[in-house]
mmCIF file of C-alpha atoms in Angstrom:
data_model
loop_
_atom_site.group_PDB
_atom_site.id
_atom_site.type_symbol
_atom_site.label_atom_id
_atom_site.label_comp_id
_atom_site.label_asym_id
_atom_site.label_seq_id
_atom_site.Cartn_x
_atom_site.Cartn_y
_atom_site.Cartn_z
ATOM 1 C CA UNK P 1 2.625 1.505 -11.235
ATOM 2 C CA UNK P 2 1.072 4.103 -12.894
ATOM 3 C CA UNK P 3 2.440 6.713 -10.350
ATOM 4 C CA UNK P 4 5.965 5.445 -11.522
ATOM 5 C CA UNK P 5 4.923 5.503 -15.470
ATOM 6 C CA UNK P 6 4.224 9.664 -14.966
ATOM 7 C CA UNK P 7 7.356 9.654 -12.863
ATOM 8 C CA UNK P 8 9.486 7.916 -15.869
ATOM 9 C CA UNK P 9 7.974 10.155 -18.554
ATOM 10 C CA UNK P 10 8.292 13.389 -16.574
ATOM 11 C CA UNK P 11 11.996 12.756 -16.132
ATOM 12 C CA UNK P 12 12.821 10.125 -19.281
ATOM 13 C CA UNK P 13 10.305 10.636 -21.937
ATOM 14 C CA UNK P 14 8.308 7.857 -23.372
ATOM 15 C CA UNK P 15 10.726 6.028 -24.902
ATOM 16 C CA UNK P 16 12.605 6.093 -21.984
ATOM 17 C CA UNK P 17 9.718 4.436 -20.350
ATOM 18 C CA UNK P 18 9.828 1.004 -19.776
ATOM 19 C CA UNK P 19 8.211 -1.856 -17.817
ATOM 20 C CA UNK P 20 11.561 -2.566 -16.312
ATOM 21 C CA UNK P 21 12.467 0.985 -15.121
ATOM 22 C CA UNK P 22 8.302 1.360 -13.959
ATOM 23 C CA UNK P 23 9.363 -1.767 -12.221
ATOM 24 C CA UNK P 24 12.914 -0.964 -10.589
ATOM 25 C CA UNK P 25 11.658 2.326 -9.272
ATOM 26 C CA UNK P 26 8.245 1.188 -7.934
ATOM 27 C CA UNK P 27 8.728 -2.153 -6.670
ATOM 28 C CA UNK P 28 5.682 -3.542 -8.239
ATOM 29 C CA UNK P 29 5.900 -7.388 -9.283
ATOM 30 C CA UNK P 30 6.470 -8.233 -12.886
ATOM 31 C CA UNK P 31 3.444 -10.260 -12.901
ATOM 32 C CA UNK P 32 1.135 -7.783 -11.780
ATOM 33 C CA UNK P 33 1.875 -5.683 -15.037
ATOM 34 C CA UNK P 34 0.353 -7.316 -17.183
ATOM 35 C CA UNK P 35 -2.279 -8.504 -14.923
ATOM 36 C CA UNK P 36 -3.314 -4.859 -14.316
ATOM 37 C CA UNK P 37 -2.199 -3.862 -18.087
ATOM 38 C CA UNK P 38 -3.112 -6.789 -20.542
ATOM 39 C CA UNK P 39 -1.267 -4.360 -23.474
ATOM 40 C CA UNK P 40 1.437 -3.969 -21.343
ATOM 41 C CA UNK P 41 3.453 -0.848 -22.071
ATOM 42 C CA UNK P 42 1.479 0.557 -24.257
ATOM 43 C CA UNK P 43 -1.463 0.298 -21.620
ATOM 44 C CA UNK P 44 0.738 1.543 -18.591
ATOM 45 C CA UNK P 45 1.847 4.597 -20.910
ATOM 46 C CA UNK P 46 -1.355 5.604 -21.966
ATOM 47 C CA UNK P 47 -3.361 5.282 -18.939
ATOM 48 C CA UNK P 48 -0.367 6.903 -16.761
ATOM 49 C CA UNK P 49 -0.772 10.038 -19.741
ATOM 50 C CA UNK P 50 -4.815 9.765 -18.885
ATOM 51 C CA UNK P 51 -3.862 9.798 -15.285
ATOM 52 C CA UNK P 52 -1.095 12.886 -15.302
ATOM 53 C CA UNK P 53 -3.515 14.727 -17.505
ATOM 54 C CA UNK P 54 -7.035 14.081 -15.191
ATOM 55 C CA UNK P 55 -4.665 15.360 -12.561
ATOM 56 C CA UNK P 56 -2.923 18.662 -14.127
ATOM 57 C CA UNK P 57 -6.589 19.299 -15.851
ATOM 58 C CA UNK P 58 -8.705 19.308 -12.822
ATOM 59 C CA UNK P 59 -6.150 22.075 -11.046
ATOM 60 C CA UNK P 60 -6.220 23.946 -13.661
ATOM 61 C CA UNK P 61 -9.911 24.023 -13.845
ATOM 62 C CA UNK P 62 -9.702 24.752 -10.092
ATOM 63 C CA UNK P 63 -7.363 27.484 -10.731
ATOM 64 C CA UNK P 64 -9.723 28.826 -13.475
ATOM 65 C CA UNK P 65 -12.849 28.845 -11.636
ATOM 66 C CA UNK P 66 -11.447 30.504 -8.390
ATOM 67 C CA UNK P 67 -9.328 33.514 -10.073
ATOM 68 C CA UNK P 68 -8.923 36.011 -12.438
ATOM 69 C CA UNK P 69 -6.571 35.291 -15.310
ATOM 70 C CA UNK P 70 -3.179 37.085 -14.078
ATOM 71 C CA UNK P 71 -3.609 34.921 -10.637
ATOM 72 C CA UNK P 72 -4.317 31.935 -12.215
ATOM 73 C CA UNK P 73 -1.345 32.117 -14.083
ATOM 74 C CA UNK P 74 0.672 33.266 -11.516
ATOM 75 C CA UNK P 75 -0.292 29.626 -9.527
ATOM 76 C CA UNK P 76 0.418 27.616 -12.216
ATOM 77 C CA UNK P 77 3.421 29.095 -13.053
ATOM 78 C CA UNK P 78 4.162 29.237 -8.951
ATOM 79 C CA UNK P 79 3.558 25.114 -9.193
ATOM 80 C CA UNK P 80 6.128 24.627 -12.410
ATOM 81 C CA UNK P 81 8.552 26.281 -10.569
ATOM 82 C CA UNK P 82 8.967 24.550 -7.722
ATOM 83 C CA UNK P 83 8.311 21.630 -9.796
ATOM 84 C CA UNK P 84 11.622 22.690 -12.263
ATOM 85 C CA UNK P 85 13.656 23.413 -9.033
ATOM 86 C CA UNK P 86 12.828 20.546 -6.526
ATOM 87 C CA UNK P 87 13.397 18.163 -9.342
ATOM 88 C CA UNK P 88 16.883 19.849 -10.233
ATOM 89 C CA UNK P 89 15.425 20.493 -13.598
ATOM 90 C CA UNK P 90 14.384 16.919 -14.439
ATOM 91 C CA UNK P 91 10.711 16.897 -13.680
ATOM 92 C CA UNK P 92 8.780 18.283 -16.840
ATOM 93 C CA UNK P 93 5.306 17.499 -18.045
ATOM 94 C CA UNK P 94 4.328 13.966 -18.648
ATOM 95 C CA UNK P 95 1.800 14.710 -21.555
ATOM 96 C CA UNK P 96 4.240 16.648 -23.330
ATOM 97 C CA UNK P 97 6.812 13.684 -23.016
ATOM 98 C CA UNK P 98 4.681 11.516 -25.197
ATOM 99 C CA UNK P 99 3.265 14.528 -27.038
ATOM 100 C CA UNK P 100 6.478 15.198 -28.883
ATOM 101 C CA UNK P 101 7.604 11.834 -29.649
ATOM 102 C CA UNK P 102 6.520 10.307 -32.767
ATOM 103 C CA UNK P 103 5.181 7.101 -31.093
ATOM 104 C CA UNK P 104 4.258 5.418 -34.368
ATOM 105 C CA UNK P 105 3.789 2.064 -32.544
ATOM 106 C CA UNK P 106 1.434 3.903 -30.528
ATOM 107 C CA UNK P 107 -0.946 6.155 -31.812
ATOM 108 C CA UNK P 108 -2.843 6.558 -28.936
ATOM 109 C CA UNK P 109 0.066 8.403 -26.598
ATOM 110 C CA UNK P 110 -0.960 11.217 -29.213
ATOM 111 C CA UNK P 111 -4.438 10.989 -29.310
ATOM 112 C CA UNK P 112 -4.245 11.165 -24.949
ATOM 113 C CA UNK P 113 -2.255 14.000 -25.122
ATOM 114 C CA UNK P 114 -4.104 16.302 -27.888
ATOM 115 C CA UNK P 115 -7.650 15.468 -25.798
ATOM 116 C CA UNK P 116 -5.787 16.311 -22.561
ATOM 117 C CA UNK P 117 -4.050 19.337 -24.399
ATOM 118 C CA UNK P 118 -7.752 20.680 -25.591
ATOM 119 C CA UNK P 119 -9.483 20.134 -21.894
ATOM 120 C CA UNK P 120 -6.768 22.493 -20.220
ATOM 121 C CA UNK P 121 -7.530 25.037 -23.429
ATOM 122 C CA UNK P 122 -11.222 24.829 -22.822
ATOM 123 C CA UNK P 123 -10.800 25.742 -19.375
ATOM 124 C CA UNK P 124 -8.598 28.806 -20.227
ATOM 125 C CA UNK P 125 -10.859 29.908 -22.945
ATOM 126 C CA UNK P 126 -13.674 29.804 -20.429
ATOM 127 C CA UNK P 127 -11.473 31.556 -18.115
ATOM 128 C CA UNK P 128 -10.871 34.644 -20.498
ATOM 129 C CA UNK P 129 -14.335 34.514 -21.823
ATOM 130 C CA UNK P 130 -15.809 35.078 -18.132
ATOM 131 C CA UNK P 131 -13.229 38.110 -18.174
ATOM 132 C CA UNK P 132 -14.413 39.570 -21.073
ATOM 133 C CA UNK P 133 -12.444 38.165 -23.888
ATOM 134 C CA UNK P 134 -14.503 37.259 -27.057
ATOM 135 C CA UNK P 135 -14.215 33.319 -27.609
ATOM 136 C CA UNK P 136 -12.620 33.181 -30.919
ATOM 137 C CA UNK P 137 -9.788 35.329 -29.445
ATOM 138 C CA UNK P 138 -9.604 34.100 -25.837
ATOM 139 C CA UNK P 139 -9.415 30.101 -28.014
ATOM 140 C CA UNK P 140 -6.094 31.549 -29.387
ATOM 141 C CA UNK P 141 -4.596 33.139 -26.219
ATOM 142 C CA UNK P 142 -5.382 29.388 -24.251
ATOM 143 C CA UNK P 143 -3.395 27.672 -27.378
ATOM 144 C CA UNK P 144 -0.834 29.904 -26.842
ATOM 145 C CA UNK P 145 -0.449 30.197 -23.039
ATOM 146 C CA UNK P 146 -0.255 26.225 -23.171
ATOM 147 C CA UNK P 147 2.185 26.152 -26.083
ATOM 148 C CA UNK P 148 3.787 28.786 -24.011
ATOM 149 C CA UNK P 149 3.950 26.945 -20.584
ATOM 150 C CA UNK P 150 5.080 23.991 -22.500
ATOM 151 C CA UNK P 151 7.773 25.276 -24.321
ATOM 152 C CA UNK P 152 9.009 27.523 -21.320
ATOM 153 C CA UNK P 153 9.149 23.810 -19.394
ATOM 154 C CA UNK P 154 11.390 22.458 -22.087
ATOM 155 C CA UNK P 155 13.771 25.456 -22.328
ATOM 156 C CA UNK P 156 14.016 25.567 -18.367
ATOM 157 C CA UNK P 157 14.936 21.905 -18.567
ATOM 158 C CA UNK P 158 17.520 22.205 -21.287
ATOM 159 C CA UNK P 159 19.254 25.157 -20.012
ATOM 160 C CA UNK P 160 18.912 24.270 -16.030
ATOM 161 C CA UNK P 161 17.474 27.695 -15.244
ATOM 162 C CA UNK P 162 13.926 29.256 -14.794
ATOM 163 C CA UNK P 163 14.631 32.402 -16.816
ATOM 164 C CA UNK P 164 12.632 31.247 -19.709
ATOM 165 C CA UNK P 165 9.459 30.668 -17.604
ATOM 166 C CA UNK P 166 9.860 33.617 -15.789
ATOM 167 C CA UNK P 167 9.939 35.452 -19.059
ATOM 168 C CA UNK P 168 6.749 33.893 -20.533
ATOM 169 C CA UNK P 169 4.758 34.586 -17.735
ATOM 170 C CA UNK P 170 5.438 38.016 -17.548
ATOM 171 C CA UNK P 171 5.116 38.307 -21.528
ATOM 172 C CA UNK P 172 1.530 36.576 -20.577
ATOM 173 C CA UNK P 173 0.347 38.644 -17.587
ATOM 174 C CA UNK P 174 0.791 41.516 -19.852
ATOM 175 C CA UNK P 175 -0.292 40.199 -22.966
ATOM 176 C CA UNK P 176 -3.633 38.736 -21.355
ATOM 177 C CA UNK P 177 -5.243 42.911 -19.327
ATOM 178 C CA UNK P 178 -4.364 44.220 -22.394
ATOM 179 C CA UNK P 179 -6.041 42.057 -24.655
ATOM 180 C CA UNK P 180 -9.551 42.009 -21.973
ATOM 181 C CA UNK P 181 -9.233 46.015 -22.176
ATOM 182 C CA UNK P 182 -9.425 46.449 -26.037
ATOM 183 C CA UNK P 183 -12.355 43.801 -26.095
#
C-alpha cells in the first residue's frame, strides 16, 4: 500500500491521493488500511512521503560518497530522466507532491518533506565540502541544486519535454568547478 501511495503522489499529487485510488491500483483490502494505518490517509500519506524520501535520500548519499560532484549529478539527473520519459512525463517526485500543497489538514506532509528536503542537502553540502567548497557556500549551492532538480521536474512535466532538466544540469555542472576553483 505504501508502494501505491508514492505511486499516486508521483503521478496525482496529494490531494489526488486517496484510500480508494491506493486501493484500486494496488489491490490491497479495504480493511487492511486502516489496520496497517489507524489515521488512515493521513498515515498512508505520510509514511509513503517517509518511505519515497528514505529511498531517494539513501541514493543520493550513495551517489555522494562514490563521486565527484559533476558525476554525481550527472546520475541523478541520468535517473530523472528516464524516470520523466518511461513515465510519459507523469512520474515526478513524491516529496515535492505534498511539499507544494498547502495540506492544512495535515501538517505533517510538510514537516516529512522539509526533513527529507534537508537530509538530501546535507549530503550535497558534504559532497562539495569534501571537494573543496567552504560549508557556508557549498549549504547554498545544495539548496539550490535541489530547488533546481525540483523545479526542472515540474517544468519537464508541464511542458512534456526534458529541455528544462537538461538545461539545469548543464547550468549546474558549470556553476559547481567553477565555484570549487575560486575557493
Amino acid at each position: 500500500m505504501i508502494e501505491g501511495a508514492v505511486e499516486s503522489l508521483r503521478v496525482h499529487g496529494a490531494s489526488a491521493t486517496s484510500v480508494d485510488r491506493v486501493l484500486s491500483t494496488t489491490g490491497a483490502p479495504r480493511g487492511s488500511v486502516y489496520h496497517h494505518f489507524p489515521g488512515g490517509r493521513t498515515e498512508l500519506i505520510n509514511d509513503a512521503v517517509v518511505t519515497a524520501g528514505t529511498i531517494m535520500s539513501e541514493f543520493i548519499e550513495q551517489l555522494t560518497v562514490d563521486s565527484d560532484p559533476v558525476t554525481a549529478l550527472d546520475h541523478f539527473a541520468t535517473m530523472w530522466r528516464r524516470t520523466l520519459l518511461d513515465s510519459e512525463f507523469r512520474a515526478g517526485c513524491p516529496v515535492f507532491a505534498v511539499a507544494v500543497e498547502t495540506n492544512d489538514d495535515a501538517p505533517e506532509f510538510a514537516r516529512a518533506a522539509a526533513a527529507v528536503f534537508a537530509r538530501w542537502e546535507r549530503a550535497l553540502t558534504e559532497l562539495l565540502v569534501r571537494d573543496g567548497i567552504a560549508e557556508p557556500r557549498a549549504r547554498s549551492l545544495a539548496t539550490l541544486t535541489v530547488a533546481a532538480f525540483e523545479g526542472a521536474i515540474a517544468l519537464c512535466r508541464a511542458q512534456r519535454d526534458i529541455t528544462p532538466l537538461d538545461n539545469v544540469v548543464g547550468e549546474l555542472r558549470d556553476l559547481i568547478p567553477a565555484v570549487a576553483r575560486t575557493k
